[in-house]
mmCIF file of C-alpha atoms in Angstrom:
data_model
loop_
_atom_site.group_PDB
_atom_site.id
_atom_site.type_symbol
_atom_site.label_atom_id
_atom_site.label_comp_id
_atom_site.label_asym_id
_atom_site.label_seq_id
_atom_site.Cartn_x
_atom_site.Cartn_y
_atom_site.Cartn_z
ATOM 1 C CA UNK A 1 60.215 81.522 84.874
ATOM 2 C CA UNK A 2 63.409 80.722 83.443
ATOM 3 C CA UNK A 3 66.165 83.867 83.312
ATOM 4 C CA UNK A 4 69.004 83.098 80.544
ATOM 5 C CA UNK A 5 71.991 84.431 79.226
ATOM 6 C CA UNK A 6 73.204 86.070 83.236
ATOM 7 C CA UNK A 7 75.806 87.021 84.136
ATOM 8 C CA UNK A 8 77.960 87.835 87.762
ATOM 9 C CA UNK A 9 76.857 91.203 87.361
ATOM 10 C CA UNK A 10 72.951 89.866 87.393
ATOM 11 C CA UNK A 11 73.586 88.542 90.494
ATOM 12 C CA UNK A 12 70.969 89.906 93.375
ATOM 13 C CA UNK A 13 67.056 89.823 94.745
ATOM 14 C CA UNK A 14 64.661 90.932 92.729
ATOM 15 C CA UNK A 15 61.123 91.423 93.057
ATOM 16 C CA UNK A 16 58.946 89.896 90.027
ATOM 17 C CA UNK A 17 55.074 89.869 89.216
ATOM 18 C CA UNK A 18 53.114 88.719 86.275
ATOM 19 C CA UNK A 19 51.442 91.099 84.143
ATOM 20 C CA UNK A 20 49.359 90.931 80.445
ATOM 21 C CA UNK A 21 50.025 92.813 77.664
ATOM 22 C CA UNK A 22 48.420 95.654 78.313
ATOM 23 C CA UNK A 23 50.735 96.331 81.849
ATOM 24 C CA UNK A 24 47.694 95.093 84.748
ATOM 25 C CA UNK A 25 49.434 92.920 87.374
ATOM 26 C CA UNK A 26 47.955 89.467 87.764
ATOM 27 C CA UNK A 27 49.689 88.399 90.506
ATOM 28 C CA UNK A 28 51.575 89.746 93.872
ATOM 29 C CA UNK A 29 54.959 90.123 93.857
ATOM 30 C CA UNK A 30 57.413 86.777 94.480
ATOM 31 C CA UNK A 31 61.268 87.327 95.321
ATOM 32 C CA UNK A 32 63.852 85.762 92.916
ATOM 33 C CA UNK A 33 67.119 85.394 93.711
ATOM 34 C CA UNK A 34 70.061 85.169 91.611
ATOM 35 C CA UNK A 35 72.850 83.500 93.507
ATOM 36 C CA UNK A 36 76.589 84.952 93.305
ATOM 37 C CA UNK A 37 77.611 81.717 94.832
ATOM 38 C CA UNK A 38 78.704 79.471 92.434
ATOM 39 C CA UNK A 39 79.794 75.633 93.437
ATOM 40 C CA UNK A 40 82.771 74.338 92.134
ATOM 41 C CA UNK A 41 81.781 71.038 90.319
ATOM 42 C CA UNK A 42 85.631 70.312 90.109
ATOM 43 C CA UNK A 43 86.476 69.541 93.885
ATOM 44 C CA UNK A 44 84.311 66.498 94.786
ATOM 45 C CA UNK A 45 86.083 65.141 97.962
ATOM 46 C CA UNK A 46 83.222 64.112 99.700
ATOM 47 C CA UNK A 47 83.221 61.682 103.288
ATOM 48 C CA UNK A 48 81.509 59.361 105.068
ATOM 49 C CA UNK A 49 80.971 60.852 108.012
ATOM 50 C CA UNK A 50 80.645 64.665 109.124
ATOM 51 C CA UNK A 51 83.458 67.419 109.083
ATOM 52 C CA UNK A 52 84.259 69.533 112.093
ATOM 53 C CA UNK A 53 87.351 71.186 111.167
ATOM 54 C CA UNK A 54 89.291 72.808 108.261
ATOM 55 C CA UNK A 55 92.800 74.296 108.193
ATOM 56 C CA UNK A 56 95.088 75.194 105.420
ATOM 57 C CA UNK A 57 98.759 75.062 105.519
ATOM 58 C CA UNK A 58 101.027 77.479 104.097
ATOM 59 C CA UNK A 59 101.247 75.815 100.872
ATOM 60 C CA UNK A 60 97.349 76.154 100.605
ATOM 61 C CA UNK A 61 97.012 72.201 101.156
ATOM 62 C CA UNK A 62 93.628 71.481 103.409
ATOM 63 C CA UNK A 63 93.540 69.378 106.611
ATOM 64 C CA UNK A 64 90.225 67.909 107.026
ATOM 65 C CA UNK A 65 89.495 66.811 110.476
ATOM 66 C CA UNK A 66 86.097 65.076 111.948
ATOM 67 C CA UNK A 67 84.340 62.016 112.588
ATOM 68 C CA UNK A 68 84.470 60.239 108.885
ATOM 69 C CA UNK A 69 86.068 56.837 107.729
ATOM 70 C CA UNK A 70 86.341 58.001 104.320
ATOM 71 C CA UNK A 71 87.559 60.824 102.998
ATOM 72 C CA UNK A 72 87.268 61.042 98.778
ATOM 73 C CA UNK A 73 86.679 57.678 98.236
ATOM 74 C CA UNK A 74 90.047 56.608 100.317
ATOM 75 C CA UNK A 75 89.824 55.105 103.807
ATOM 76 C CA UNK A 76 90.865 57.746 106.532
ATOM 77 C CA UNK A 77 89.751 57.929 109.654
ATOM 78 C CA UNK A 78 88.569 61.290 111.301
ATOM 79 C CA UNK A 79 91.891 63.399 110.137
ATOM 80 C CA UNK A 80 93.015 63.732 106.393
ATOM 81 C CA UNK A 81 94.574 66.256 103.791
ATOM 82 C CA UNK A 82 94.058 67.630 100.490
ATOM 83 C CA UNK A 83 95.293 69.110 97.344
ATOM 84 C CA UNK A 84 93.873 72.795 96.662
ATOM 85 C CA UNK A 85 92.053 70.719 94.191
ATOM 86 C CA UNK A 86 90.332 68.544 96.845
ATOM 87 C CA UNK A 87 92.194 65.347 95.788
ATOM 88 C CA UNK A 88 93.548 63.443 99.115
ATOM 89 C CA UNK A 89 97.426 63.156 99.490
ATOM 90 C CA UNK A 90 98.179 59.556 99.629
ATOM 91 C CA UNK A 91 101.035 59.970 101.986
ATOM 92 C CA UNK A 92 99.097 61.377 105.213
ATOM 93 C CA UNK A 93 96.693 58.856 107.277
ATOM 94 C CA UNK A 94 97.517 60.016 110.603
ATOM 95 C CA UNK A 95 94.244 58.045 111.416
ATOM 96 C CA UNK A 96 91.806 58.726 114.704
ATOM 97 C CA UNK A 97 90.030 56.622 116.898
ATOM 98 C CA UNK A 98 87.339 59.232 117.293
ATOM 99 C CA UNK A 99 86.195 63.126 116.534
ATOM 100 C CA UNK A 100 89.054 65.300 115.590
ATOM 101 C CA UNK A 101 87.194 68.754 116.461
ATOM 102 C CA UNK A 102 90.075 71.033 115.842
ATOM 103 C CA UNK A 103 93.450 71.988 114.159
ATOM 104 C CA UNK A 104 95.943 73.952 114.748
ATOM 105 C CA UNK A 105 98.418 74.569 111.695
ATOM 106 C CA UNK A 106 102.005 75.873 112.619
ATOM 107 C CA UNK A 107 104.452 77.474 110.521
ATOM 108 C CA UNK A 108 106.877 74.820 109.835
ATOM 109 C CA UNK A 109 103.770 73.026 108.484
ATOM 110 C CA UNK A 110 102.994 70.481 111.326
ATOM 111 C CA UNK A 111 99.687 70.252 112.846
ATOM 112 C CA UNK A 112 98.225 70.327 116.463
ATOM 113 C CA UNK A 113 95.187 68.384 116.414
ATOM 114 C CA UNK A 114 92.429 67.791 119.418
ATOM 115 C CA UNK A 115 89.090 66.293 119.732
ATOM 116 C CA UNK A 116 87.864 63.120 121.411
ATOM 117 C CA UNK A 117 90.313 60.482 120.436
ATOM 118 C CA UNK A 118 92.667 58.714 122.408
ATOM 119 C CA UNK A 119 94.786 57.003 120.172
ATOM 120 C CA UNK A 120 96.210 58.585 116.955
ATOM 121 C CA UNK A 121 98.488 56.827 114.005
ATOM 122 C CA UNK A 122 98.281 53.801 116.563
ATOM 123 C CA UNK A 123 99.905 55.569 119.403
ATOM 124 C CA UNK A 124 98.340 56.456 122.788
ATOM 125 C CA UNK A 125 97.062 60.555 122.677
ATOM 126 C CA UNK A 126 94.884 61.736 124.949
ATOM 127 C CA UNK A 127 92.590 64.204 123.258
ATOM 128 C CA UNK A 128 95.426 66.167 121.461
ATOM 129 C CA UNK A 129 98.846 65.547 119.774
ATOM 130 C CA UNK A 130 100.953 66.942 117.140
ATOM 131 C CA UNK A 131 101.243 65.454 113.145
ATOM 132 C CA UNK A 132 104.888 66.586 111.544
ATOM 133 C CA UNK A 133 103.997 67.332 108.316
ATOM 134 C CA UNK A 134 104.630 63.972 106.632
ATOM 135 C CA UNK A 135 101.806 62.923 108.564
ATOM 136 C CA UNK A 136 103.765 61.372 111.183
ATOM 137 C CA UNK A 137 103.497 61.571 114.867
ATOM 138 C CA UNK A 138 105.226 63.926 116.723
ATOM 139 C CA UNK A 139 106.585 61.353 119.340
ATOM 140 C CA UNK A 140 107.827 63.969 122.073
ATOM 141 C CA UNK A 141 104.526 65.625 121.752
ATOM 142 C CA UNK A 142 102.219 64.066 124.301
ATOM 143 C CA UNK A 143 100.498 66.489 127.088
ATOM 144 C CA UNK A 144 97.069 64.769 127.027
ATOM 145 C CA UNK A 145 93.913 65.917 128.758
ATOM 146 C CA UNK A 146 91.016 64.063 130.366
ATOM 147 C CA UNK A 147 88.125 65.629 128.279
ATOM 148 C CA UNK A 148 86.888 66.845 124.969
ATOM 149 C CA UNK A 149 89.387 69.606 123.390
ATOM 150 C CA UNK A 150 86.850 71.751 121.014
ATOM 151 C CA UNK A 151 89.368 74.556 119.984
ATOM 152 C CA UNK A 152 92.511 75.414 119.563
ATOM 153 C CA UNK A 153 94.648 78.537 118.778
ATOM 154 C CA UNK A 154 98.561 78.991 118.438
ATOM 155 C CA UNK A 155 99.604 82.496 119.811
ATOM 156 C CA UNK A 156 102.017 84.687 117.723
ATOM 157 C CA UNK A 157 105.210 83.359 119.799
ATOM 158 C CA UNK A 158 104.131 79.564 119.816
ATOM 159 C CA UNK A 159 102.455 78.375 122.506
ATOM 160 C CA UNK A 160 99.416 76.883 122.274
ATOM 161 C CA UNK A 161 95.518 77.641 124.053
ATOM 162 C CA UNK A 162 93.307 74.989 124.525
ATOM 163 C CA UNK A 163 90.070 75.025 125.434
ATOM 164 C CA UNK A 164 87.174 72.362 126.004
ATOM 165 C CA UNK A 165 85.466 70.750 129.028
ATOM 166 C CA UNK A 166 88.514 68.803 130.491
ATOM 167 C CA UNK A 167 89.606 68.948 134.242
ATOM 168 C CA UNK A 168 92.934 68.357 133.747
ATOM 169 C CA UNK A 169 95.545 68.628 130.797
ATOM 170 C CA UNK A 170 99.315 67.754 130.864
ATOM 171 C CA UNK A 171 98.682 65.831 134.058
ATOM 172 C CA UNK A 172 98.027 68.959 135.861
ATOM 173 C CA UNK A 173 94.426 70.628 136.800
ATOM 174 C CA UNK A 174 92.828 72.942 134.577
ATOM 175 C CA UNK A 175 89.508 74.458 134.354
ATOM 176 C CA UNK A 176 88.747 73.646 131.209
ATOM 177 C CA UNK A 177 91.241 76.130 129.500
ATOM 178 C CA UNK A 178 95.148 75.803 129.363
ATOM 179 C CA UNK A 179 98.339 76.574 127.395
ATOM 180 C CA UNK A 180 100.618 74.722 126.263
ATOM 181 C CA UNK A 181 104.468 75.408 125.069
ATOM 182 C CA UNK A 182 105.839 74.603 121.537
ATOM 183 C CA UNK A 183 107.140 71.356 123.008
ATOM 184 C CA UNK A 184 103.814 69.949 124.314
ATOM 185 C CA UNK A 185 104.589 71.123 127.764
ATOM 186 C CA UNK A 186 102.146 72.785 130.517
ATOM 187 C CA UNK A 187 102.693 76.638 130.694
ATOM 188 C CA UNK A 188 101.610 78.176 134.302
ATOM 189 C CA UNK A 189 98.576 79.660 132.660
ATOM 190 C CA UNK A 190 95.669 78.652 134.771
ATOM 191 C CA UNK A 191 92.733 80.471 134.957
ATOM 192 C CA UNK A 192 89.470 78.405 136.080
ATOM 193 C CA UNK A 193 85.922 78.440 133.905
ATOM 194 C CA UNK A 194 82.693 76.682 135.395
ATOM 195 C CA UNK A 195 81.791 75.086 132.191
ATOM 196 C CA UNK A 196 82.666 73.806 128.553
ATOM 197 C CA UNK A 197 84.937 76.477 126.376
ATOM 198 C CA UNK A 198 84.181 76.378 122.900
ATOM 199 C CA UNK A 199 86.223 78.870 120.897
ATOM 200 C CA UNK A 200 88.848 81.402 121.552
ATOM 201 C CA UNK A 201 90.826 84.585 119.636
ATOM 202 C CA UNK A 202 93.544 86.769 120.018
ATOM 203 C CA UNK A 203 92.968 90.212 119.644
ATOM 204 C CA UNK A 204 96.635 92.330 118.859
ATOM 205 C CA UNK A 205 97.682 93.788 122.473
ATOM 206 C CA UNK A 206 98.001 89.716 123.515
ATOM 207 C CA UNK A 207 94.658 89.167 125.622
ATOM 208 C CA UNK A 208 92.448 86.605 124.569
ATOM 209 C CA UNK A 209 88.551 86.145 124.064
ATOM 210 C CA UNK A 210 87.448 83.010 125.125
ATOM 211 C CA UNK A 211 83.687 81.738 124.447
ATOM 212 C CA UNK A 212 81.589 78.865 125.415
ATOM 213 C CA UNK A 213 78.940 77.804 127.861
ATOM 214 C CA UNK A 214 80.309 79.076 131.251
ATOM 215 C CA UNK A 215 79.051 81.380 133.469
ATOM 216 C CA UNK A 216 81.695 82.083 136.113
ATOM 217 C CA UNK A 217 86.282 82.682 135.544
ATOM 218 C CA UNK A 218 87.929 82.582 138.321
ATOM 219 C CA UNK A 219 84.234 82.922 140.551
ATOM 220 C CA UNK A 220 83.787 86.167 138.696
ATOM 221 C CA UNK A 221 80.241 86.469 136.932
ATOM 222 C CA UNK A 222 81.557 86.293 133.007
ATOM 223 C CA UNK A 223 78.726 84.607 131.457
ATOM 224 C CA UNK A 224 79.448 83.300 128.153
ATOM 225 C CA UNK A 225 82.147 85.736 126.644
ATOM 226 C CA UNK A 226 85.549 86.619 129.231
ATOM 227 C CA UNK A 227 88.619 88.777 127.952
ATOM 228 C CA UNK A 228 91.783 87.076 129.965
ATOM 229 C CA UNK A 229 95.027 89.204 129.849
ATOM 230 C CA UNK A 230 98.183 86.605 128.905
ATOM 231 C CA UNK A 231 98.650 85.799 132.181
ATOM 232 C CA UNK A 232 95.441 84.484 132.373
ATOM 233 C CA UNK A 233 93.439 87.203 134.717
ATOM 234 C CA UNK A 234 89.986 88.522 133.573
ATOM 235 C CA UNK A 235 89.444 91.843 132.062
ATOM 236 C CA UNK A 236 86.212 92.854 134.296
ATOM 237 C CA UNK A 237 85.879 96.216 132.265
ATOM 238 C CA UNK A 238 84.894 94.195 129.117
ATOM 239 C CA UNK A 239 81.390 92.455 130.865
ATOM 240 C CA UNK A 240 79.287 92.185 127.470
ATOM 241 C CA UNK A 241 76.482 90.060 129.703
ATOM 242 C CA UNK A 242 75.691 87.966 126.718
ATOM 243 C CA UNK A 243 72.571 85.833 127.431
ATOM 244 C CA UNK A 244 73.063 82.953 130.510
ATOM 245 C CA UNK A 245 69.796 81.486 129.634
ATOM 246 C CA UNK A 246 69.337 77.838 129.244
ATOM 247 C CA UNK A 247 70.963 76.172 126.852
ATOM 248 C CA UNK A 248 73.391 79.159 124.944
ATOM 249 C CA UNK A 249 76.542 79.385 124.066
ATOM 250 C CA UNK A 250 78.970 81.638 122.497
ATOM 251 C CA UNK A 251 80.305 79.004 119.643
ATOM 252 C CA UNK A 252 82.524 81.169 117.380
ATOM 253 C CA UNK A 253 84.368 84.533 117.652
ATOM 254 C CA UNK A 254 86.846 86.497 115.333
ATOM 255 C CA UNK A 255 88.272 90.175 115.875
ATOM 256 C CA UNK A 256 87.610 92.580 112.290
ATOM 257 C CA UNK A 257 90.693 94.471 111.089
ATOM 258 C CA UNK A 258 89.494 97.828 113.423
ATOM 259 C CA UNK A 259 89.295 95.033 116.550
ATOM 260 C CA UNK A 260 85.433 94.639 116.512
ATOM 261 C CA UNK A 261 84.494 91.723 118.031
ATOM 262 C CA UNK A 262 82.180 89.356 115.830
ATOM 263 C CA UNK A 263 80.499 86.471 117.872
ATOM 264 C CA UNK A 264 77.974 83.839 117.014
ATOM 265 C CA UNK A 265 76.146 80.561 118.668
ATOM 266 C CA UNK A 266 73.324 79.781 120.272
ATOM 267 C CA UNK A 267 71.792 83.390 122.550
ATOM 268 C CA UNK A 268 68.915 85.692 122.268
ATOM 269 C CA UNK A 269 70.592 88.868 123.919
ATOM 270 C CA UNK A 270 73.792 90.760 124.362
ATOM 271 C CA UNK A 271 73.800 93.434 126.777
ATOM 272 C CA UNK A 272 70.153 93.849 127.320
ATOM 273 C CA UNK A 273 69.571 93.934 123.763
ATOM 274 C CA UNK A 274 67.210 91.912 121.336
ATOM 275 C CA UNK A 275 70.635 89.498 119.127
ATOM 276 C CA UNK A 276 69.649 86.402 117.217
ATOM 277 C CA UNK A 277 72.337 84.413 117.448
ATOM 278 C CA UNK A 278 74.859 86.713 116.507
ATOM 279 C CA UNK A 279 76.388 90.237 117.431
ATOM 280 C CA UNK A 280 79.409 92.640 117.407
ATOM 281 C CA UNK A 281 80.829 94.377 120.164
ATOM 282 C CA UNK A 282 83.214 97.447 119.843
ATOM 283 C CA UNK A 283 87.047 96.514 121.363
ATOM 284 C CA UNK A 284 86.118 97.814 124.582
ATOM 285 C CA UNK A 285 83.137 95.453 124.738
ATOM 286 C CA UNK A 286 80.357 97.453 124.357
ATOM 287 C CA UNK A 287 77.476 96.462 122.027
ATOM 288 C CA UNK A 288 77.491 97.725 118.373
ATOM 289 C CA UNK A 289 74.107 98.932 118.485
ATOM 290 C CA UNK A 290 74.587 99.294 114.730
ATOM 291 C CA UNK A 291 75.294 95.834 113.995
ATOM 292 C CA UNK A 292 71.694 93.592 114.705
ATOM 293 C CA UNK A 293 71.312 91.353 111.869
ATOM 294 C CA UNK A 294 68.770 88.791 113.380
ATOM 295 C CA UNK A 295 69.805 84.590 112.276
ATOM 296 C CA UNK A 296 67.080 82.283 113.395
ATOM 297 C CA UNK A 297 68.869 79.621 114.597
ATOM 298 C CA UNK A 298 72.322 78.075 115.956
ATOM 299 C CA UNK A 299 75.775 79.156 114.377
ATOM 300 C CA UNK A 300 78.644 77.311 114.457
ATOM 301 C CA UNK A 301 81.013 79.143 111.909
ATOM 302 C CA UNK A 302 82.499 82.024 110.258
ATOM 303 C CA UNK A 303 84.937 83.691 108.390
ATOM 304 C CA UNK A 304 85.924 87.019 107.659
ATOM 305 C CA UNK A 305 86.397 88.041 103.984
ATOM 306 C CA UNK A 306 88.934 91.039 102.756
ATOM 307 C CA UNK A 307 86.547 93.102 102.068
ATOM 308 C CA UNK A 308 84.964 93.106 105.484
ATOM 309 C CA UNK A 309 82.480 90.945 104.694
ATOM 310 C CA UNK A 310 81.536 88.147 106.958
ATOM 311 C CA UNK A 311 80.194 84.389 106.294
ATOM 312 C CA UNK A 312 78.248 82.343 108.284
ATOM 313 C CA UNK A 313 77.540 78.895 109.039
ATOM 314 C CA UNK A 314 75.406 76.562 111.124
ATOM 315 C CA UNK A 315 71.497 75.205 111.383
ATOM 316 C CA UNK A 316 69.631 78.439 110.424
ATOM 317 C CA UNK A 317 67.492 79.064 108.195
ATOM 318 C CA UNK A 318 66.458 82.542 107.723
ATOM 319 C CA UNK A 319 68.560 85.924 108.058
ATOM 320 C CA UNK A 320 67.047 89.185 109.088
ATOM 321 C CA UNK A 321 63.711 87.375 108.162
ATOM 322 C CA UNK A 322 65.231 86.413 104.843
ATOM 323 C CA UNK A 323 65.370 82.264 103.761
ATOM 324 C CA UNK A 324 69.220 81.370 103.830
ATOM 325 C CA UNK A 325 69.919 77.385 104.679
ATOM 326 C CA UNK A 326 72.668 77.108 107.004
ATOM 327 C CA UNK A 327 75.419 79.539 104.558
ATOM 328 C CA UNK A 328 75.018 83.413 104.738
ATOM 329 C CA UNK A 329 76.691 86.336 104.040
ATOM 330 C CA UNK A 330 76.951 89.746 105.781
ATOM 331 C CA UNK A 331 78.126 92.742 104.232
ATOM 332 C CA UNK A 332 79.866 95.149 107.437
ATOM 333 C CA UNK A 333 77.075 97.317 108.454
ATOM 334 C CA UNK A 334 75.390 93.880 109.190
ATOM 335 C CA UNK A 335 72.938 93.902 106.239
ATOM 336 C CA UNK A 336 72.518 90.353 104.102
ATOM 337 C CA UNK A 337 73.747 89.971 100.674
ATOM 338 C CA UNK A 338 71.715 89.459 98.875
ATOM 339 C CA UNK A 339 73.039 87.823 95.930
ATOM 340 C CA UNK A 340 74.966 85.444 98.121
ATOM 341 C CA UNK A 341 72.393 82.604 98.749
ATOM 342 C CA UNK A 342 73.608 78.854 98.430
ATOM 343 C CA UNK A 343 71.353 76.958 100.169
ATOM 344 C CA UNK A 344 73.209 73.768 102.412
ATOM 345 C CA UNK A 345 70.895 70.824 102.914
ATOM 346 C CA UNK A 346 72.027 70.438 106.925
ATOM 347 C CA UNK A 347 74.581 71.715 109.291
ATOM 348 C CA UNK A 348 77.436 73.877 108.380
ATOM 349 C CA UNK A 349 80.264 73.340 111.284
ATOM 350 C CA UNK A 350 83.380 74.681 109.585
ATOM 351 C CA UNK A 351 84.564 77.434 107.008
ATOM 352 C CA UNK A 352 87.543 78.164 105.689
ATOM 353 C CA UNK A 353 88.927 80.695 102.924
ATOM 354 C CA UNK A 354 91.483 79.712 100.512
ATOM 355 C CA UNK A 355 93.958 81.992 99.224
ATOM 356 C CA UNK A 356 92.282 82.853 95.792
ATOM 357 C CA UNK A 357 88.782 83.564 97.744
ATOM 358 C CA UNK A 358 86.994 80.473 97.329
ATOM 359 C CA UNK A 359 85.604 79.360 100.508
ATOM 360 C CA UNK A 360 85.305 75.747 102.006
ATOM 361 C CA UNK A 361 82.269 74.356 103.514
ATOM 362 C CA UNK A 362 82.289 71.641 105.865
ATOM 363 C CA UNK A 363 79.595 70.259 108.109
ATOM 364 C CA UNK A 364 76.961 67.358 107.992
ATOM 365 C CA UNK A 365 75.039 67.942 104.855
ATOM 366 C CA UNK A 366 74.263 66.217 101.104
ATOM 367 C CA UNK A 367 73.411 69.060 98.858
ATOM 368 C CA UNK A 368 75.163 72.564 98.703
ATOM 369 C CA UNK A 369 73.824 74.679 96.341
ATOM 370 C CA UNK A 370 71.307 72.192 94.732
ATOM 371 C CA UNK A 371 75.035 69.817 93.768
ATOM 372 C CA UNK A 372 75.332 66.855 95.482
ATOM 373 C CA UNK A 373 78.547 67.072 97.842
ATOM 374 C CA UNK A 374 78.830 64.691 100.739
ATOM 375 C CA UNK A 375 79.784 67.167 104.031
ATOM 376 C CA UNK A 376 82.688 68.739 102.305
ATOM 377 C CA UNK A 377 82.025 71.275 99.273
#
């Protein structure tokens, strides 16, 4: 079957049989999709090696962070930045000895930047440091930790959270969360998790959601998902229970314009309740028992569109029983787009939306969309 002449508008599922002249079906129905998504063939900055983070600075330029060597052809190693084209600015090689796993952009343009290294542009940095915007290092910038750093998130007045599964950061214990000032120095913040922290947000009144693999803050039963007030003490009246089971993990989180709580990773429940993989709770915590779209299989990213619209990234396959490799969109009542369907060839670990609505893909993957693109599309 070959459909000509579409256009945007065209875009959607459709159900299509075969029939003869005279109108008798002669087969059962097949589903054909007609994808909105459409890859731009202009920005081919692929790597050698898979990406793990995405940022954009104010100017709309992209840092590209992971565990490549080469990033668009040019030698760079793990961190690297872009035009809004894709091509790579010649002037910033702050290179990395190993994973950068996340950035940080700040308003005066300069980047925090943690991961696994422990050397960056030839200096020694424990696990996290800060690149002025020249690509330089920041030389007074130098707190260090003794573990993987997996996210990071600036606050509205500067300082800096950091989460992972490190024992001590800035020379100080921590239980695998901390803050940090503007200046790379250790805030008092110290509130202790059992196990690895994988992503955080802010939501407006200052607390902060922080998700991972733990089970216990500060000995409290918080599996999963804790709300910390900015002093660092949990919130005990937000207790989602999101599923302790072997293995899960809350991987991503981000707060919707009316402070619903979107989270996805690697759980089959929330609150007693049947979630694949992905949920939203109401601000108080509560499960949106509206909200159940069902995603077969790990997430690892998202991003929240204008129009309240949500995409998704990571190893699945199918959404609410529907094939969609590793990309998806959600419209807000939780229900799959359908004309949204560019299929990745692997792993999706980062997304990021530029300023005129196109949306970066990053992750460990040849193909998006049936174009050849090298982890970066």
């Amino acid at each position: 079957l070959i459909l000509s002449s579409l256009t945007p508008e065209d875009a959607g599922e459709y159900s299509v049989r075969a029939s003869n002249s005279s109108g008798t079906d002669l087969s059962t129905a097949a589903r054909l999709a007609v994808n909105s998504a459409v890859v731009d063939e202009s920005f081919q900055t692929g790597t050698w090696g898979y990406v793990t983070a995405l940022a954009l600075q104010t100017d709309g330029q992209i840092l590209v962070g992971g565990s490549f060597t080469t990033l668009g052809g040019e030698a760079r190693s793990r961190l690297g930045r872009l035009g809004t084209g894709g091509s790579v600015d010649p002037t910033y090689d702050p290179s990395a000895d190993r994973t950068v796993r996340a950035i940080a952009v700040q308003p005066d343009g300069s980047a925090v930047v943690a991961g696994e290294f422990t050397t960056l542009a030839g200096e020694s940095r424990d696990r996290v440091a800060r690149v002025n915007p020249d690509g330089s290092l920041d030389p007074d910038f130098n707190p260090g930790a003794n573990g993987t750093i997996y996210t990071l998130l600036e606050q509205p007045d500067g300082r800096i959270l950091v989460g992972g599964e490190f024992s001590s950061l800035g020379g100080s214990p921590r239980g695998r969360i901390g803050r940090l000032n503007a200046d790379g120095s250790l805030d008092a913040f110290n509130p202790a998790f059992d196990d690895t922290v994988v992503c955080l947000a802010v939501l407006s009144n200052g607390d902060i959601l922080v998700g991972g693999e733990f089970d216990k803050v500060n000995n409290l039963n918080v599996p999963r998902l804790a709300r910390l007030t900015p002093d660092g003490k949990v919130v005990t009246a937000f207790a989602p229970q999101v599923d302790s089971g072997f293995f899960t993990s809350v991987n991503v989180l981000a707060v919707q314009s009316d402070g619903k709580i979107l989270l996805g990773g690697r759980f089959r429940d929330v609150a007693g309740e049947d979630r694949g993989n992905f949920a939203r709770l109401n601000p108080d915590g509560t499960l949106d028992a509206g909200f159940a779209p069902e995603v077969n299989r790990y997430i690892y990213a998202m991003a929240l569109q204008a129009d309240g619209a949500v995409l998704v990234g990571g190893d699945f396959t199918e959404v609410n029983g529907v094939p969609r490799e590793r990309l998806a969109r959600l419209v807000p009542n939780g229900s799959l787009d359908p004309a949204f369907c560019p299929s990745v060839s692997s792993v999706v670990y980062a997304l990021a939306l530029q300023s005129d609505g196109n949306l970066l893909v990053g992750g460990n993957f040849t193909q998006l969309a049936e174009a050849d693109h090298a982890d970066l599309a």
